[in-house]
mmCIF file of C-alpha atoms in Angstrom:
data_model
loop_
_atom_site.group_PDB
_atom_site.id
_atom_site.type_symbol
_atom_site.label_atom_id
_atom_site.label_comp_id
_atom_site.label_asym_id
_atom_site.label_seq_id
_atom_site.Cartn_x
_atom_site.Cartn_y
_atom_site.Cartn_z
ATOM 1 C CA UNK R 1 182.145 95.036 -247.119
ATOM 2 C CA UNK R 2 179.295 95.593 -249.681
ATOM 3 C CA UNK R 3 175.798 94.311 -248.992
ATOM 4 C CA UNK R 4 173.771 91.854 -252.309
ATOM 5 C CA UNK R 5 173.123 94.352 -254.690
ATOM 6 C CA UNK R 6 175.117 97.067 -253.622
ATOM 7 C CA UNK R 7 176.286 98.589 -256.839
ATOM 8 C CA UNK R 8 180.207 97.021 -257.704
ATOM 9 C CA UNK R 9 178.965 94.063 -255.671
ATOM 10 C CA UNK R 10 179.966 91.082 -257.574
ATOM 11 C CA UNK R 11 177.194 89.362 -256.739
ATOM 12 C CA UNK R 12 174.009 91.625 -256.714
ATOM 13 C CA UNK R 13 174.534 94.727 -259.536
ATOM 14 C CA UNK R 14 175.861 92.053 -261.937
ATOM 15 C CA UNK R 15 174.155 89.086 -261.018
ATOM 16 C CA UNK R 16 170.679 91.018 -262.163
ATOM 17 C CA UNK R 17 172.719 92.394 -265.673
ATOM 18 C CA UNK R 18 172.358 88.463 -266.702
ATOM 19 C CA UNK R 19 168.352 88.886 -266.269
ATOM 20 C CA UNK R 20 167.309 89.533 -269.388
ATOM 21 C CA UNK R 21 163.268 89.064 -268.677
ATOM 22 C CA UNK R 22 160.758 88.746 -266.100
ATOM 23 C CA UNK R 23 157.537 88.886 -265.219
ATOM 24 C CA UNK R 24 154.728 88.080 -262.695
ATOM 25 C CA UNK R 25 152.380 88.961 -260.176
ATOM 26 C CA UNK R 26 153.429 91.044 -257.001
ATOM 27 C CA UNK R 27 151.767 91.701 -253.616
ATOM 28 C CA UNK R 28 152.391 95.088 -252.164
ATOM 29 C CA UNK R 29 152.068 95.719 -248.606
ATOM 30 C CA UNK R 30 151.352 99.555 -249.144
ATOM 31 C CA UNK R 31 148.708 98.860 -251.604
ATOM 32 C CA UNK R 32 147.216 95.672 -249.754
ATOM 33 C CA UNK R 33 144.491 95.171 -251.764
ATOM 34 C CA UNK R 34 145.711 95.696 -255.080
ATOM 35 C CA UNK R 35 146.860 93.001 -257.527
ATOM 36 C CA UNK R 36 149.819 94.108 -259.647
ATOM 37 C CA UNK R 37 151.810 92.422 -262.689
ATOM 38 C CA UNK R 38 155.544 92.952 -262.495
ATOM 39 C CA UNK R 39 156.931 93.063 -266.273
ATOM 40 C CA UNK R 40 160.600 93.637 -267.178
ATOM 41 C CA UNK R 41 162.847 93.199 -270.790
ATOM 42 C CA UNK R 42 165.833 94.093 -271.375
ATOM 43 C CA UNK R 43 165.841 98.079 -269.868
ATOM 44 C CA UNK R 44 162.184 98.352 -269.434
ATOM 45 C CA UNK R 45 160.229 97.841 -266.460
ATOM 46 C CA UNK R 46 156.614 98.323 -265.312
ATOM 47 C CA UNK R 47 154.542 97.677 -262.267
ATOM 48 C CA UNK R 48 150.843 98.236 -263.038
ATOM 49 C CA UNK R 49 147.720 97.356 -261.039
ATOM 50 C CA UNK R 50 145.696 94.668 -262.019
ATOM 51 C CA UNK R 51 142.771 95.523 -259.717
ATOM 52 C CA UNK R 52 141.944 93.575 -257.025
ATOM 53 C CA UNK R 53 142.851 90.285 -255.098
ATOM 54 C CA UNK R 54 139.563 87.627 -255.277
ATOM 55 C CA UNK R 55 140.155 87.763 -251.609
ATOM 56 C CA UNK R 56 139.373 91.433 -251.700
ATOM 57 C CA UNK R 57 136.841 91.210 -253.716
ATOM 58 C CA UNK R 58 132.788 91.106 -252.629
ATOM 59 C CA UNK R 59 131.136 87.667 -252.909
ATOM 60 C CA UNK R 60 128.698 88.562 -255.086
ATOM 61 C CA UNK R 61 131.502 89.931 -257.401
ATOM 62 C CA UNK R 62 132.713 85.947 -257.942
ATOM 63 C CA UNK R 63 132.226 83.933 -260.297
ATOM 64 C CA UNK R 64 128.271 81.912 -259.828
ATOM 65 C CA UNK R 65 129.720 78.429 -261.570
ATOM 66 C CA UNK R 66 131.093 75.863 -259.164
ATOM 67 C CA UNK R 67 133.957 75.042 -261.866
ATOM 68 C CA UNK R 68 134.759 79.000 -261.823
ATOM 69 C CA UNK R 69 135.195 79.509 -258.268
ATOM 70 C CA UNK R 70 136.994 76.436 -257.740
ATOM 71 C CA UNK R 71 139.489 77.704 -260.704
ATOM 72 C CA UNK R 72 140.106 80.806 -258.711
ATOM 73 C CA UNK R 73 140.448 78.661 -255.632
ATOM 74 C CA UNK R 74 143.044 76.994 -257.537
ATOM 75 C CA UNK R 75 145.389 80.055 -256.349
ATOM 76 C CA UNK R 76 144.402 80.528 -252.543
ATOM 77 C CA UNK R 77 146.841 79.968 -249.565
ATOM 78 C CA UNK R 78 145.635 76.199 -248.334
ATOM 79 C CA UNK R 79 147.695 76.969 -245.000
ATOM 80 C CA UNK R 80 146.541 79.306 -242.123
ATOM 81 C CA UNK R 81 144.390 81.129 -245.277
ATOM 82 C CA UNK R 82 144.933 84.351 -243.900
ATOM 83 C CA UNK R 83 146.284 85.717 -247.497
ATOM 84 C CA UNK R 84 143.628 84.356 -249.959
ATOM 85 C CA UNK R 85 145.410 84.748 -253.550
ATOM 86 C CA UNK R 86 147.934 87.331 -252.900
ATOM 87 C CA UNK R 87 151.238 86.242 -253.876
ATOM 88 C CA UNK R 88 154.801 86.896 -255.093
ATOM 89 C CA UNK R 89 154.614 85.331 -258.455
ATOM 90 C CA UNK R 90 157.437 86.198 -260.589
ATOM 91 C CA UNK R 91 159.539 84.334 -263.287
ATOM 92 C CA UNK R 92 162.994 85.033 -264.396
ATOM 93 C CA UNK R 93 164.285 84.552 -267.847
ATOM 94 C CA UNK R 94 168.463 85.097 -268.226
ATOM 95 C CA UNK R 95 171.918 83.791 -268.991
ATOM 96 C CA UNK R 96 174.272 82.354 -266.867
ATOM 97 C CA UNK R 97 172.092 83.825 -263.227
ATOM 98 C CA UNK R 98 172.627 83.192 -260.128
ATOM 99 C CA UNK R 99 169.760 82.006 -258.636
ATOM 100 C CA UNK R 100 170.347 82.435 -254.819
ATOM 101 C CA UNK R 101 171.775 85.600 -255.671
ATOM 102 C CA UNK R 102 168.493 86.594 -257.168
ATOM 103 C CA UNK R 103 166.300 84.639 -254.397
ATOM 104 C CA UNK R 104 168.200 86.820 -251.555
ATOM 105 C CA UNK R 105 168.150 90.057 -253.744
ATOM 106 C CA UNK R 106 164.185 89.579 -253.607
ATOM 107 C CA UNK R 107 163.817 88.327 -249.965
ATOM 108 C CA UNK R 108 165.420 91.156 -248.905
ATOM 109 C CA UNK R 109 162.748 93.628 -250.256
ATOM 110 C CA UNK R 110 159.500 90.624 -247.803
ATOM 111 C CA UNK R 111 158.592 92.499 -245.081
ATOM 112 C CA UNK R 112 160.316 91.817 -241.626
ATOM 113 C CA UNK R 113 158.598 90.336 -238.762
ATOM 114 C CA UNK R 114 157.928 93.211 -237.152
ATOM 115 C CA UNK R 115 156.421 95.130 -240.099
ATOM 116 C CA UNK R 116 154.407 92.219 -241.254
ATOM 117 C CA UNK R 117 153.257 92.816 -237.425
ATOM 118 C CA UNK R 118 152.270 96.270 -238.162
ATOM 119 C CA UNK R 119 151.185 95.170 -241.452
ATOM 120 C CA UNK R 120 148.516 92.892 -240.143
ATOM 121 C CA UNK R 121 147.286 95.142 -237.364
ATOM 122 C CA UNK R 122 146.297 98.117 -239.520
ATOM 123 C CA UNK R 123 145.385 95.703 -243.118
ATOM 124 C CA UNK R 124 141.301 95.720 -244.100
ATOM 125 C CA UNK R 125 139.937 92.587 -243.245
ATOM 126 C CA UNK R 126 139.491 90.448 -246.425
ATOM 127 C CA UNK R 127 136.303 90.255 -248.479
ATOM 128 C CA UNK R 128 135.547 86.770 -248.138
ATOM 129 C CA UNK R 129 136.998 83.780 -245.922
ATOM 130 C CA UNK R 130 137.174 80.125 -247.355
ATOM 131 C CA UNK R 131 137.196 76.626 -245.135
ATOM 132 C CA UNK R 132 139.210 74.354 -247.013
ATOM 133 C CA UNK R 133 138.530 71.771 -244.938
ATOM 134 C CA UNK R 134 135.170 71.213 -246.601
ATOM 135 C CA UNK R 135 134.305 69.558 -249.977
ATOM 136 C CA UNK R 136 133.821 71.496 -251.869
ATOM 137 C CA UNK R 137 135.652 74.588 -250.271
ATOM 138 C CA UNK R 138 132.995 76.935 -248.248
ATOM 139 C CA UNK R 139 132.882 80.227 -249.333
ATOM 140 C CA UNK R 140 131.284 82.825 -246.776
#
């Protein structure tokens, strides 16, 4: 039995042949504070850093304007918070693709459990924190 993906799988290796483009932002656990953008056509591929996640960033690096912090706000986890702006982000452009094919092709490269466990134990705390349950949000 072959697992997604595995080459001559006829739902992994080929599924991905009918991606012809893509391109986003990726979170990396090894490099945990580093924003990268994901960009792929046809047989080329790249994964470059960015710089840094505004979570990861100093407070007196942001933006002084009320309408620009609230812009970067714009892409902050609302929930528990714990992640600021990091974030899979990544858009695929193709023919004929399978899209859970391509959905469990990518989940199965999320950390586990376990290593999101280890993940969190030994990650830098972030930069800033933000209370969404303010109005405006409260930055500290």
């Amino acid at each position: 039995e072959k697992e997604v993906g595995e080459k001559g799988s006829s739902e992994g290796g080929n599924s991905l042949h009918a991606v012809v483009r893509s391109k986003g932002f990726v979170w990396l656990a090894n490099y945990p504070q580093s924003a990268h953008y994901w960009s792929h056509a046809g047989h080329f591929f790249s994964l470059e850093s960015l710089g840094i996640w505004w979570v990861t960033t100093a407070l007196s690096e942001w933006p002084k304007q009320r309408p620009d912090i609230d812009k970067v706000l714009e892409d902050f986890d609302r929930g528990e918070g714990q992640f600021g702006d990091r974030r899979q982000e990544i858009v695929f452009i193709g023919i004929d693709m399978d899209q859970a094919v391509v959905e469990q092709l990518l989940d199965s490269c999320l950390l586990t459990d376990q290593e999101m466990q280890q993940y969190l134990k030994r990650a830098k705390p972030n930069a800033v924190k933000v209370d969404f349950n303010t109005n405006p949000p409260l930055i500290f």
